PDB file of C-alpha atoms in Angstrom:
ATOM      1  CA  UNK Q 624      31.891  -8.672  25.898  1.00 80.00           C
ATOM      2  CA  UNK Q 625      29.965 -11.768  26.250  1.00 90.00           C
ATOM      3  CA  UNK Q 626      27.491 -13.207  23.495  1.00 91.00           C
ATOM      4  CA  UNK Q 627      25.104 -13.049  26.230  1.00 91.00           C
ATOM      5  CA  UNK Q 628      25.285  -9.609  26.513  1.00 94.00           C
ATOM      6  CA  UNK Q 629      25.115  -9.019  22.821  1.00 93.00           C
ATOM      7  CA  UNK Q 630      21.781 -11.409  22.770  1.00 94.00           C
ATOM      8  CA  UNK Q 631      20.088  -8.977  25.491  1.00 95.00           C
ATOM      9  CA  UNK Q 632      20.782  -5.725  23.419  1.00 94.00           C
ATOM     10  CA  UNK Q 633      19.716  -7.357  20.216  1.00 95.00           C
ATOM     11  CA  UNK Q 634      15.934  -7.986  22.262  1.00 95.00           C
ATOM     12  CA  UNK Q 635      16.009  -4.341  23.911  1.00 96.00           C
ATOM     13  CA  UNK Q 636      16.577  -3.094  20.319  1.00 95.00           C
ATOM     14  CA  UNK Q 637      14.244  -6.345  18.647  1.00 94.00           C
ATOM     15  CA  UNK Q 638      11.436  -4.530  21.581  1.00 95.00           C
ATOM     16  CA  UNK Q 639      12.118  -1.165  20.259  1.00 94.00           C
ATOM     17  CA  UNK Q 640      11.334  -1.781  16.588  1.00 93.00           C
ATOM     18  CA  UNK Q 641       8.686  -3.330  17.959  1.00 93.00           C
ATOM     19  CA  UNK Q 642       6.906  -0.057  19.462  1.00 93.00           C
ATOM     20  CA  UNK Q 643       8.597   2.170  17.004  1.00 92.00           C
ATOM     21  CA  UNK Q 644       8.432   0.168  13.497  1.00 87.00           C
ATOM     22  CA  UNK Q 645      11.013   2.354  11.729  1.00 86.00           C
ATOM     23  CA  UNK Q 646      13.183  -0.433  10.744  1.00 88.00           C
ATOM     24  CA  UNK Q 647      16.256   1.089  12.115  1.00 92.00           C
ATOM     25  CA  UNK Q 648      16.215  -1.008  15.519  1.00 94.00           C
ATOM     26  CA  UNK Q 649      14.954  -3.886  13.631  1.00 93.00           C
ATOM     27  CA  UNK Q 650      18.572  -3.467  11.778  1.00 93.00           C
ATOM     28  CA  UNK Q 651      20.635  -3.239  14.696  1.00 94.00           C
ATOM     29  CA  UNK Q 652      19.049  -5.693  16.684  1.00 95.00           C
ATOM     30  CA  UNK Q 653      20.164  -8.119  13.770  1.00 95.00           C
ATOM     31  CA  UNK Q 654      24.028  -6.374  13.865  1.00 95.00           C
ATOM     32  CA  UNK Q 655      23.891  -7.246  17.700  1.00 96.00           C
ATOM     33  CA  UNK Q 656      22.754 -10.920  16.676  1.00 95.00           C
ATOM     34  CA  UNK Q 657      25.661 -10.706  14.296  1.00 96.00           C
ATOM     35  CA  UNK Q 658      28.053  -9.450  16.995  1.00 95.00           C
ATOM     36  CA  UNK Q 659      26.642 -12.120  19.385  1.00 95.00           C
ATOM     37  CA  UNK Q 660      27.823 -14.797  17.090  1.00 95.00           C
ATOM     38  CA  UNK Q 661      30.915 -13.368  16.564  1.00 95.00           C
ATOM     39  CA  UNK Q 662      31.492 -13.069  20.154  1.00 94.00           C
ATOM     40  CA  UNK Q 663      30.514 -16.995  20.570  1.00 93.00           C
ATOM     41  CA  UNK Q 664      33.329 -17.822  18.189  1.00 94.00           C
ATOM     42  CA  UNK Q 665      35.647 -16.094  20.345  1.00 92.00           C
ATOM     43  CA  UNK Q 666      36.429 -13.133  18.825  1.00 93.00           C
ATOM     44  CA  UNK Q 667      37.624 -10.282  20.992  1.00 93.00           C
ATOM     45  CA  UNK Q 668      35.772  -6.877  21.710  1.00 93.00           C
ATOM     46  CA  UNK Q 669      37.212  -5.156  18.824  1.00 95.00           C
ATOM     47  CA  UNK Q 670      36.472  -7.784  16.594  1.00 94.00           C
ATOM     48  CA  UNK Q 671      32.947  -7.790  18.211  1.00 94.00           C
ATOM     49  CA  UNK Q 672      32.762  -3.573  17.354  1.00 95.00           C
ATOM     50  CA  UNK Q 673      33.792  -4.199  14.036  1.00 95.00           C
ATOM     51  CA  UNK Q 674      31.001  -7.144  13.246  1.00 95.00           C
ATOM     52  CA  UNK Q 675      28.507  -4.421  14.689  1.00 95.00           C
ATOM     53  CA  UNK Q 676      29.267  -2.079  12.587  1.00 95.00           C
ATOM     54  CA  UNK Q 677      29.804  -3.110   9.312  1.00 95.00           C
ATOM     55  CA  UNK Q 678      26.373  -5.212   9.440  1.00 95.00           C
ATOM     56  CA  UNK Q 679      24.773  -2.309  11.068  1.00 95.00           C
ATOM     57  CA  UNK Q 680      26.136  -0.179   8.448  1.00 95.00           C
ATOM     58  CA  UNK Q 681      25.150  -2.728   5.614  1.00 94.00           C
ATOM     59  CA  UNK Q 682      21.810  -2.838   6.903  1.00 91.00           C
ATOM     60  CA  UNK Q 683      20.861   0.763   7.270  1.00 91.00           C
ATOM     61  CA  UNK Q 684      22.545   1.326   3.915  1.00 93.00           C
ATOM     62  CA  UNK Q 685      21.588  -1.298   1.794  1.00 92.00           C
ATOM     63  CA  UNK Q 686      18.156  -3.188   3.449  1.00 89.00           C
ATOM     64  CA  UNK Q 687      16.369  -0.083   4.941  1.00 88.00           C
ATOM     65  CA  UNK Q 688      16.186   1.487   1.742  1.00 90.00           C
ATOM     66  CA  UNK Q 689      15.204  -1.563  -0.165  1.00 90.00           C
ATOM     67  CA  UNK Q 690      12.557  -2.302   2.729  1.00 86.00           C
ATOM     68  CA  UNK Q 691      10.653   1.054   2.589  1.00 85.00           C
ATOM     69  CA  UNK Q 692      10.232   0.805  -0.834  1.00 86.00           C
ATOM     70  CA  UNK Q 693       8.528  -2.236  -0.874  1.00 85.00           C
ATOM     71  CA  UNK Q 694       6.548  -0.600   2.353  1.00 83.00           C
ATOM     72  CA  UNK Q 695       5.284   2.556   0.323  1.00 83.00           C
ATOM     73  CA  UNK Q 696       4.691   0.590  -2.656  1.00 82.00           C
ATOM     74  CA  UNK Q 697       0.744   0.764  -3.394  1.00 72.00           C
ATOM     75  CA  UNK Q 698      -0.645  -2.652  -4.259  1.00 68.00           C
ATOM     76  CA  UNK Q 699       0.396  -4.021  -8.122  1.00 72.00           C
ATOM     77  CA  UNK Q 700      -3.300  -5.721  -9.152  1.00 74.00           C
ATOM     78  CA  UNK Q 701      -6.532  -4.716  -7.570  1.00 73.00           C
ATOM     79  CA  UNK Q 702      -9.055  -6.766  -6.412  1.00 75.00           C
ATOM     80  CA  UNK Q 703     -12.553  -6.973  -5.735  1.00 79.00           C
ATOM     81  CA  UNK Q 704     -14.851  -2.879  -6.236  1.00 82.00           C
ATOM     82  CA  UNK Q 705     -11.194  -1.246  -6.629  1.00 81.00           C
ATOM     83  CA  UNK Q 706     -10.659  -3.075  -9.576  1.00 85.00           C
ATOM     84  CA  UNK Q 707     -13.458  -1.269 -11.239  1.00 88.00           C
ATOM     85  CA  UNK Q 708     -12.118   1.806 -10.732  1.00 91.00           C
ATOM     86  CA  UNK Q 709     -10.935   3.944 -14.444  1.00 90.00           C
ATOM     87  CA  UNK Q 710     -12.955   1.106 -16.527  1.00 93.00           C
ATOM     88  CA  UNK Q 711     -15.344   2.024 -18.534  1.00 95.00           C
ATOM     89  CA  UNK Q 712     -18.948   1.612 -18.519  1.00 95.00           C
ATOM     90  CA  UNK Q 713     -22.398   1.966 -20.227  1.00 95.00           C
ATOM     91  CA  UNK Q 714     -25.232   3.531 -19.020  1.00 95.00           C
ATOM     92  CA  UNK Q 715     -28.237   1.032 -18.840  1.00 96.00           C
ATOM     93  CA  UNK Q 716     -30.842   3.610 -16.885  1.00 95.00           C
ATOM     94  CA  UNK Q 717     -30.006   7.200 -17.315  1.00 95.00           C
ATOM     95  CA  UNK Q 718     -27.359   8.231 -14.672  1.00 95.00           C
ATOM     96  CA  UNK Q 719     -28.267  11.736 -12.697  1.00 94.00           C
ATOM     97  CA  UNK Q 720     -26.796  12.653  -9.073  1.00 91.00           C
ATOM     98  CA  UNK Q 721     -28.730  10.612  -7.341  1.00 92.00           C
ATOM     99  CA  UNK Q 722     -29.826   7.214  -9.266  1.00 93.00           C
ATOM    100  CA  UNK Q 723     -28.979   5.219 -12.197  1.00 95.00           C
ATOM    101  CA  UNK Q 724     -28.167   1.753 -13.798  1.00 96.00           C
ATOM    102  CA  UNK Q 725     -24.808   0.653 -15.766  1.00 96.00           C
ATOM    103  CA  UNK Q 726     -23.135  -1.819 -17.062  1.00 95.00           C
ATOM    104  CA  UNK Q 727     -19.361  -2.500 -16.230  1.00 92.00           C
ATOM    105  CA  UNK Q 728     -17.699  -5.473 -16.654  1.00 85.00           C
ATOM    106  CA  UNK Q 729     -20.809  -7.603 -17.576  1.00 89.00           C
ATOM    107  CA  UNK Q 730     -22.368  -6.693 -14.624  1.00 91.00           C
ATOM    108  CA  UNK Q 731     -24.904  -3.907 -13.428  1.00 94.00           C
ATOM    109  CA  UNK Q 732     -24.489  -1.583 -10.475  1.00 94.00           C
ATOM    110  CA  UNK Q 733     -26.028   1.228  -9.288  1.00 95.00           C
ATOM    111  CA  UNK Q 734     -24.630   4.378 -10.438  1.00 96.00           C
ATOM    112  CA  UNK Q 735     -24.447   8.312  -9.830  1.00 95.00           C
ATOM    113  CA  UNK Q 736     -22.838  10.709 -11.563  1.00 95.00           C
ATOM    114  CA  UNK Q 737     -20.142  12.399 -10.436  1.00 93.00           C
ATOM    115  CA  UNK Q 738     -20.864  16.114 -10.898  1.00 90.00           C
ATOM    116  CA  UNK Q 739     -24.254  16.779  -9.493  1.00 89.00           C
ATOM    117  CA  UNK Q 740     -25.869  19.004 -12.403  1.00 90.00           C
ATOM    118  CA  UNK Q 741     -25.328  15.983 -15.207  1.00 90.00           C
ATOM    119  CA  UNK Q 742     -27.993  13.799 -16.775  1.00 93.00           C
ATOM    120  CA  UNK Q 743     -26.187  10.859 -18.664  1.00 94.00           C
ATOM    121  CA  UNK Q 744     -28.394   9.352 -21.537  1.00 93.00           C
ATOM    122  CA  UNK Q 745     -29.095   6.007 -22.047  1.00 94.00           C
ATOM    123  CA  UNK Q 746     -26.233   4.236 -24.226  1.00 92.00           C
ATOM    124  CA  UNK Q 747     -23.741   6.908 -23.159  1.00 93.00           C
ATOM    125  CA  UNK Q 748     -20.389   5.545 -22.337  1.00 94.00           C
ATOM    126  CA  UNK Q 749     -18.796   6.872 -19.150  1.00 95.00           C
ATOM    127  CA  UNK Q 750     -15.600   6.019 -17.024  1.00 95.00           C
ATOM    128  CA  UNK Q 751     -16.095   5.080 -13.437  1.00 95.00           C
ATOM    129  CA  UNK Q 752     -14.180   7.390 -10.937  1.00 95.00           C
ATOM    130  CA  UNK Q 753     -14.521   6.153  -7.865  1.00 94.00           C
ATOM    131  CA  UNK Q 754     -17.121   3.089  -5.707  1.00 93.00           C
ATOM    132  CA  UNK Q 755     -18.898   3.958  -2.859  1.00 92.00           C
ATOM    133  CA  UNK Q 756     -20.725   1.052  -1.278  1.00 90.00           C
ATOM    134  CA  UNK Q 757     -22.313  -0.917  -4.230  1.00 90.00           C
ATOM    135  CA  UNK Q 758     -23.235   2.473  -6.050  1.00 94.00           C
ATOM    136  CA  UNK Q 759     -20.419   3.474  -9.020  1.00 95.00           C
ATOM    137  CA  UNK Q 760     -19.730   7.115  -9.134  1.00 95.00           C
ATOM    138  CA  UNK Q 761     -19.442   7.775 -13.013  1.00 96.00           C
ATOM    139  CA  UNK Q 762     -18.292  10.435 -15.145  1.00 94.00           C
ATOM    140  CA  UNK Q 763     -19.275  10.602 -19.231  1.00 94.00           C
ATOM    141  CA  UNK Q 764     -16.407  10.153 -21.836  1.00 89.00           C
ATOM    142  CA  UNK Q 765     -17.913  12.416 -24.108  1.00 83.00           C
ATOM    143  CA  UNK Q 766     -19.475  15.994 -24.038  1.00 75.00           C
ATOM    144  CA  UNK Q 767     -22.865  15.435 -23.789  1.00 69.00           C
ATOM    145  CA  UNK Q 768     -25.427  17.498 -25.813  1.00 63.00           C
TER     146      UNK Q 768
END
């Protein structure tokens, strides 16, 4: 088979990863690269087969795997409002479900709490759970009388 040939699957396949983004056509488009090389050496067909498939079987078995990984993998630092997220944080203006005041980090944001029917005291200490907009969503860290 021509390296020609091998060039124009490797696309078709390089096109279908494209629309698909599974990483498995992405993988054999490279195999067909590989097999296009081999084929511009001037290795016969079989030879050509047997490039195709061992580096399409390397890279199914031993890149995909590897690749998703790194894919799924949620972020190692935060930055920015997610990094505030679990800290904790003192209450500067008492904290009810609508309004309140902390401090986190040096800073002050707006703050509600978390379950609707709490009232956190001034000087309470309280872990932040999640950020909406510029307003902390807060939860005590101790039973509160």
């Amino acid at each position: 088979m021509p390296w020609f040939a091998w060039l124009l699957a490797a696309a078709a396949l390089g096109a279908a990863e494209f629309f698909t983004l599974t990483l498995v056509f992405g993988l054999l488009a490279g195999a067909a690269l590989v097999a296009a090389v081999v084929a511009g050496v001037g290795v016969g067909l079989l030879g050509q087969l047997v490039a195709l498939g061992l580096a399409a079987v390397a890279g199914l078995a031993l890149v995909r795997p590897v690749a998703l990984r790194q894919i799924t993998q949620g972020p190692l630092t935060y930055e920015g409002s997610d990094a505030l997220i679990g800290k904790r944080a003192e209450v500067v203006q008492e904290v009810t479900a609508t309004h309140g005041l902390i401090k986190i980090s040096g800073e002050e944001w707006s703050a509600r709490a978390l379950d609707e029917n709490l009232v956190i005291p001034v000087g309470a200490l309280v872990d932040v759970m999640e950020i909406e907009g510029a307003t902390a969503v807060v939860y005590p860290r101790e039973l509160l009388p």
